[in-house]
Amino acid sequence: NAGVTQTPKFQVLKTGQSMTLQCAQDMNHEYMSWYRQDPGMGLRLIHYSVGAGITDQGEVPNGYNVSRSTTEDFPLRLLSAAPSQTSVYFCASSYSRGEQTQYFGPGTRLLVL
Amino acid sequence: SQQGEEDPQALSIQEGENATMNCSYKTSINNLQWYRQNSGRGLVHLILIRSNEREKHSGRLRVTLDTSKKSSSLLITASRAADTASYFCATDVRDGNKLVFGAGTILRVKS
């Protein structure tokens, strides 16, 4: 199993550009989520999904869109990048909503100029 | 504000010593989890303690949970240089569909 994979590992964007961060898992996990990590802030939940076709907002959803057309994939879209979105983004997945141990991807480091 | 907050923010100890990190939270939980993050990497799950449990062990790790005080502690015994990492508590919030992370404790173990 590859586990949770994320691409790209590093990206530089200009303000106003859009892009999609990819996340995929091969463990047949129902629950997937996106976090951003900023210095001194821990991880903050952006969006999550409890299964294909179902998504919901987390703590900091503004400026981001998600979709879940398949169990395996959970892409995160930045609609119009802003410097405040400079961060490290982590995708995670778990078997289910209840008593979940989350498996994390390696992260995408995003710099918005 | 964060549901879980760790204390201290940073901790520096000698190899062989014990390291204790604390986590406080605000609302009712189903369970509380601890994760480790090595520099530049994703988080790795360490241990989960349910709301009806008071103590749990896993190797050199000991976790306690006091739901009346809404707090948890992670003890790493006989620390090693390889334990150097950031440690995060995460609360599985009751009536929520998400895991909420604290800001983390940076542990440095000197050899």
mmCIF file of C-alpha atoms in Angstrom:
data_model
loop_
_atom_site.group_PDB
_atom_site.id
_atom_site.type_symbol
_atom_site.label_atom_id
_atom_site.label_comp_id
_atom_site.label_asym_id
_atom_site.label_seq_id
_atom_site.Cartn_x
_atom_site.Cartn_y
_atom_site.Cartn_z
ATOM 1 C CA ASN A 1 0.000 0.000 0.000
ATOM 2 C CA ALA A 2 1.203 3.489 -0.847
ATOM 3 C CA GLY A 3 -0.939 4.897 1.979
ATOM 4 C CA VAL A 4 -1.823 8.568 1.571
ATOM 5 C CA THR A 5 -0.065 10.359 -1.265
ATOM 6 C CA GLN A 6 0.006 14.060 -1.998
ATOM 7 C CA THR A 7 1.183 16.000 -5.017
ATOM 8 C CA PRO A 8 2.933 18.285 -5.553
ATOM 9 C CA LYS A 9 5.447 18.343 -2.688
ATOM 10 C CA PHE A 10 6.192 22.004 -3.194
ATOM 11 C CA GLN A 11 4.489 24.767 -5.179
ATOM 12 C CA VAL A 12 5.003 28.473 -5.723
ATOM 13 C CA LEU A 13 2.014 30.525 -6.860
ATOM 14 C CA LYS A 14 1.415 34.159 -7.638
ATOM 15 C CA THR A 15 -1.449 35.970 -5.966
ATOM 16 C CA GLY A 16 -4.675 35.308 -7.853
ATOM 17 C CA GLN A 17 -3.595 32.044 -9.432
ATOM 18 C CA SER A 18 -5.602 28.899 -8.891
ATOM 19 C CA MET A 19 -4.381 25.375 -8.380
ATOM 20 C CA THR A 20 -5.399 21.951 -7.159
ATOM 21 C CA LEU A 21 -3.598 19.986 -4.483
ATOM 22 C CA GLN A 22 -4.004 16.283 -5.077
ATOM 23 C CA CYS A 23 -4.598 13.670 -2.401
ATOM 24 C CA ALA A 24 -5.150 9.964 -2.893
ATOM 25 C CA GLN A 25 -5.351 6.951 -0.598
ATOM 26 C CA ASP A 26 -5.379 3.250 -1.411
ATOM 27 C CA MET A 27 -6.680 1.952 1.936
ATOM 28 C CA ASN A 28 -10.393 2.169 1.077
ATOM 29 C CA HIS A 29 -10.890 4.771 3.781
ATOM 30 C CA GLU A 30 -14.251 6.491 3.957
ATOM 31 C CA TYR A 31 -13.135 9.562 5.872
ATOM 32 C CA MET A 32 -10.708 12.072 4.347
ATOM 33 C CA SER A 33 -9.706 15.539 5.429
ATOM 34 C CA TRP A 34 -7.488 18.487 4.606
ATOM 35 C CA TYR A 35 -5.517 20.479 7.174
ATOM 36 C CA ARG A 36 -3.213 23.417 6.973
ATOM 37 C CA GLN A 37 -0.298 23.829 9.344
ATOM 38 C CA ASP A 38 1.119 27.213 10.208
ATOM 39 C CA PRO A 39 3.893 27.960 12.728
ATOM 40 C CA GLY A 40 2.558 28.008 16.272
ATOM 41 C CA MET A 41 -0.987 27.191 15.124
ATOM 42 C CA GLY A 42 -0.987 23.421 14.986
ATOM 43 C CA LEU A 43 -3.214 21.862 12.346
ATOM 44 C CA ARG A 44 -6.451 23.514 11.335
ATOM 45 C CA LEU A 45 -9.155 21.616 9.515
ATOM 46 C CA ILE A 46 -10.113 23.056 6.130
ATOM 47 C CA HIS A 47 -12.629 20.560 4.703
ATOM 48 C CA TYR A 48 -13.503 16.946 5.292
ATOM 49 C CA SER A 49 -15.500 14.153 3.674
ATOM 50 C CA VAL A 50 -17.259 11.191 5.273
ATOM 51 C CA GLY A 51 -17.611 9.359 1.965
ATOM 52 C CA ALA A 52 -17.819 9.742 -1.791
ATOM 53 C CA GLY A 53 -20.134 12.585 -2.723
ATOM 54 C CA ILE A 54 -20.240 14.045 0.813
ATOM 55 C CA THR A 55 -18.109 16.966 1.944
ATOM 56 C CA ASP A 56 -18.339 19.520 4.719
ATOM 57 C CA GLN A 57 -16.505 22.567 5.986
ATOM 58 C CA GLY A 58 -13.980 22.584 8.764
ATOM 59 C CA GLU A 59 -12.553 25.442 10.778
ATOM 60 C CA VAL A 60 -10.959 27.488 7.948
ATOM 61 C CA PRO A 61 -12.777 26.724 4.668
ATOM 62 C CA ASN A 62 -12.750 30.158 3.026
ATOM 63 C CA GLY A 63 -10.812 30.280 -0.236
ATOM 64 C CA TYR A 64 -10.833 26.503 -0.692
ATOM 65 C CA ASN A 65 -13.107 24.055 -2.483
ATOM 66 C CA VAL A 66 -13.201 20.273 -2.335
ATOM 67 C CA SER A 67 -15.008 17.446 -4.067
ATOM 68 C CA ARG A 68 -15.125 13.699 -3.484
ATOM 69 C CA SER A 69 -16.184 11.894 -6.623
ATOM 70 C CA THR A 70 -14.398 8.658 -5.668
ATOM 71 C CA THR A 71 -13.440 6.995 -2.387
ATOM 72 C CA GLU A 72 -9.746 7.248 -3.281
ATOM 73 C CA ASP A 73 -9.339 10.902 -4.233
ATOM 74 C CA PHE A 74 -9.952 14.138 -2.357
ATOM 75 C CA PRO A 75 -8.520 17.158 -4.205
ATOM 76 C CA LEU A 76 -8.280 20.597 -2.621
ATOM 77 C CA ARG A 77 -8.733 23.597 -4.899
ATOM 78 C CA LEU A 78 -7.435 27.069 -4.219
ATOM 79 C CA LEU A 79 -9.711 29.376 -6.158
ATOM 80 C CA SER A 80 -7.636 32.564 -6.134
ATOM 81 C CA ALA A 81 -4.440 32.191 -4.145
ATOM 82 C CA ALA A 82 -3.569 34.788 -1.510
ATOM 83 C CA PRO A 83 -0.361 35.224 0.528
ATOM 84 C CA SER A 84 -2.358 34.225 3.635
ATOM 85 C CA GLN A 85 -2.672 30.756 2.111
ATOM 86 C CA THR A 86 1.082 30.205 2.313
ATOM 87 C CA SER A 87 1.259 27.114 4.484
ATOM 88 C CA VAL A 88 1.931 23.412 4.607
ATOM 89 C CA TYR A 89 -1.106 21.362 3.621
ATOM 90 C CA PHE A 90 -1.742 17.850 4.889
ATOM 91 C CA CYS A 91 -4.268 15.369 3.675
ATOM 92 C CA ALA A 92 -5.384 12.591 6.021
ATOM 93 C CA SER A 93 -7.676 9.598 5.868
ATOM 94 C CA SER A 94 -9.214 7.086 8.268
ATOM 95 C CA TYR A 95 -11.446 4.018 8.127
ATOM 96 C CA SER A 96 -14.515 5.761 9.406
ATOM 97 C CA ARG A 97 -15.816 8.683 11.339
ATOM 98 C CA GLY A 98 -15.911 6.871 14.667
ATOM 99 C CA GLU A 99 -12.785 6.256 16.757
ATOM 100 C CA GLN A 100 -10.626 7.321 13.915
ATOM 101 C CA THR A 101 -6.878 7.029 13.721
ATOM 102 C CA GLN A 102 -5.851 9.307 10.927
ATOM 103 C CA TYR A 103 -3.145 8.457 8.413
ATOM 104 C CA PHE A 104 -1.362 11.493 7.061
ATOM 105 C CA GLY A 105 0.247 12.221 3.735
ATOM 106 C CA PRO A 106 3.707 13.795 3.524
ATOM 107 C CA GLY A 107 2.371 17.301 2.937
ATOM 108 C CA THR A 108 2.451 19.986 0.255
ATOM 109 C CA ARG A 109 4.425 23.131 0.971
ATOM 110 C CA LEU A 110 2.744 26.098 -0.716
ATOM 111 C CA LEU A 111 4.217 29.559 -1.121
ATOM 112 C CA VAL A 112 2.010 32.335 -2.471
ATOM 113 C CA LEU A 113 3.852 35.446 -3.575
ATOM 114 C CA SER B 1 -9.456 29.094 19.369
ATOM 115 C CA GLN B 2 -7.950 25.613 19.535
ATOM 116 C CA GLN B 3 -9.953 22.854 21.170
ATOM 117 C CA GLY B 4 -6.754 21.246 22.417
ATOM 118 C CA GLU B 5 -3.840 23.189 23.792
ATOM 119 C CA GLU B 6 -0.536 21.636 24.707
ATOM 120 C CA ASP B 7 1.786 22.628 27.485
ATOM 121 C CA PRO B 8 4.673 23.319 27.446
ATOM 122 C CA GLN B 9 5.207 24.771 23.986
ATOM 123 C CA ALA B 10 8.774 23.481 23.997
ATOM 124 C CA LEU B 11 10.711 21.018 26.129
ATOM 125 C CA SER B 12 14.406 20.194 26.134
ATOM 126 C CA ILE B 13 15.720 17.195 28.089
ATOM 127 C CA GLN B 14 18.694 14.876 28.251
ATOM 128 C CA GLU B 15 18.604 11.392 26.780
ATOM 129 C CA GLY B 16 17.348 8.918 29.364
ATOM 130 C CA GLU B 17 15.102 11.416 31.135
ATOM 131 C CA ASN B 18 11.322 11.301 31.050
ATOM 132 C CA ALA B 19 9.301 13.819 29.065
ATOM 133 C CA THR B 20 5.802 14.898 30.062
ATOM 134 C CA MET B 21 3.473 16.889 27.845
ATOM 135 C CA ASN B 22 0.020 18.094 28.772
ATOM 136 C CA CYS B 23 -3.087 18.792 26.746
ATOM 137 C CA SER B 24 -6.206 20.670 27.789
ATOM 138 C CA TYR B 25 -9.446 20.826 25.860
ATOM 139 C CA LYS B 26 -12.773 22.582 26.132
ATOM 140 C CA THR B 27 -15.713 20.416 25.043
ATOM 141 C CA SER B 28 -16.872 16.829 25.541
ATOM 142 C CA ILE B 29 -14.944 14.259 23.557
ATOM 143 C CA ASN B 30 -15.294 10.702 22.292
ATOM 144 C CA ASN B 31 -11.566 10.092 22.473
ATOM 145 C CA LEU B 32 -8.238 11.866 22.553
ATOM 146 C CA GLN B 33 -5.261 10.977 20.405
ATOM 147 C CA TRP B 34 -1.575 11.850 20.403
ATOM 148 C CA TYR B 35 0.452 12.251 17.240
ATOM 149 C CA ARG B 36 4.138 12.796 16.547
ATOM 150 C CA GLN B 37 5.585 14.879 13.724
ATOM 151 C CA ASN B 38 9.210 14.719 12.742
ATOM 152 C CA SER B 39 10.571 17.803 11.074
ATOM 153 C CA GLY B 40 9.206 18.247 7.551
ATOM 154 C CA ARG B 41 7.072 15.114 7.700
ATOM 155 C CA GLY B 42 3.424 14.186 8.116
ATOM 156 C CA LEU B 43 1.930 13.263 11.463
ATOM 157 C CA VAL B 44 2.111 9.736 12.811
ATOM 158 C CA HIS B 45 -0.460 8.337 15.216
ATOM 159 C CA LEU B 46 0.912 7.284 18.595
ATOM 160 C CA ILE B 47 -1.947 6.350 20.870
ATOM 161 C CA LEU B 48 -5.690 6.771 21.357
ATOM 162 C CA ILE B 49 -7.502 6.907 24.686
ATOM 163 C CA ARG B 50 -11.279 6.699 24.894
ATOM 164 C CA SER B 51 -13.338 9.008 27.074
ATOM 165 C CA ASN B 52 -14.171 6.142 29.467
ATOM 166 C CA GLU B 53 -10.492 5.214 29.941
ATOM 167 C CA ARG B 54 -8.186 6.848 32.453
ATOM 168 C CA GLU B 55 -4.778 5.482 31.478
ATOM 169 C CA LYS B 56 -3.217 3.680 28.565
ATOM 170 C CA HIS B 57 0.264 2.352 27.814
ATOM 171 C CA SER B 58 2.100 1.644 24.603
ATOM 172 C CA GLY B 59 5.769 0.742 24.877
ATOM 173 C CA ARG B 60 7.520 3.738 26.463
ATOM 174 C CA LEU B 61 4.391 5.879 26.171
ATOM 175 C CA ARG B 62 1.889 6.434 28.948
ATOM 176 C CA VAL B 63 -1.219 8.520 28.400
ATOM 177 C CA THR B 64 -3.662 9.645 31.054
ATOM 178 C CA LEU B 65 -7.052 11.270 30.603
ATOM 179 C CA ASP B 66 -9.013 13.235 33.184
ATOM 180 C CA THR B 67 -12.376 14.120 31.691
ATOM 181 C CA SER B 68 -13.436 16.061 34.799
ATOM 182 C CA LYS B 69 -10.506 18.427 34.264
ATOM 183 C CA LYS B 70 -10.644 18.112 30.478
ATOM 184 C CA SER B 71 -6.978 17.304 30.333
ATOM 185 C CA SER B 72 -4.565 14.622 29.181
ATOM 186 C CA SER B 73 -0.883 13.972 29.592
ATOM 187 C CA LEU B 74 1.644 12.083 27.497
ATOM 188 C CA LEU B 75 4.672 10.627 29.276
ATOM 189 C CA ILE B 76 7.627 9.337 27.299
ATOM 190 C CA THR B 77 9.924 7.336 29.534
ATOM 191 C CA ALA B 78 13.671 6.848 29.032
ATOM 192 C CA SER B 79 13.737 9.302 26.147
ATOM 193 C CA ARG B 80 16.031 8.869 23.165
ATOM 194 C CA ALA B 81 17.446 11.329 20.677
ATOM 195 C CA ALA B 82 15.085 9.794 18.091
ATOM 196 C CA ASP B 83 12.128 11.025 20.163
ATOM 197 C CA THR B 84 12.992 14.584 19.115
ATOM 198 C CA ALA B 85 9.842 15.766 17.324
ATOM 199 C CA SER B 86 6.680 17.794 17.762
ATOM 200 C CA TYR B 87 3.845 16.146 19.649
ATOM 201 C CA PHE B 88 0.190 17.009 19.122
ATOM 202 C CA CYS B 89 -2.946 16.065 20.951
ATOM 203 C CA ALA B 90 -6.131 15.753 18.933
ATOM 204 C CA THR B 91 -9.648 15.544 20.285
ATOM 205 C CA ASP B 92 -12.453 13.661 18.631
ATOM 206 C CA VAL B 93 -15.194 16.095 19.538
ATOM 207 C CA ARG B 94 -18.550 14.665 20.577
ATOM 208 C CA ASP B 95 -21.352 15.670 18.197
ATOM 209 C CA GLY B 96 -18.767 16.630 15.617
ATOM 210 C CA ASN B 97 -17.385 14.961 12.554
ATOM 211 C CA LYS B 98 -13.819 16.016 13.016
ATOM 212 C CA LEU B 99 -10.567 15.702 14.872
ATOM 213 C CA VAL B 100 -9.312 18.978 16.336
ATOM 214 C CA PHE B 101 -5.577 19.431 16.897
ATOM 215 C CA GLY B 102 -3.696 21.526 19.396
ATOM 216 C CA ALA B 103 -0.680 23.693 18.607
ATOM 217 C CA GLY B 104 1.814 21.047 19.722
ATOM 218 C CA THR B 105 4.806 20.629 22.009
ATOM 219 C CA ILE B 106 8.286 20.672 20.504
ATOM 220 C CA LEU B 107 10.437 18.075 22.255
ATOM 221 C CA ARG B 108 14.200 18.082 21.940
ATOM 222 C CA VAL B 109 16.149 15.199 23.411
ATOM 223 C CA LYS B 110 19.848 15.908 23.733
ATOM 224 C CA SER B 111 22.363 13.065 23.533
#
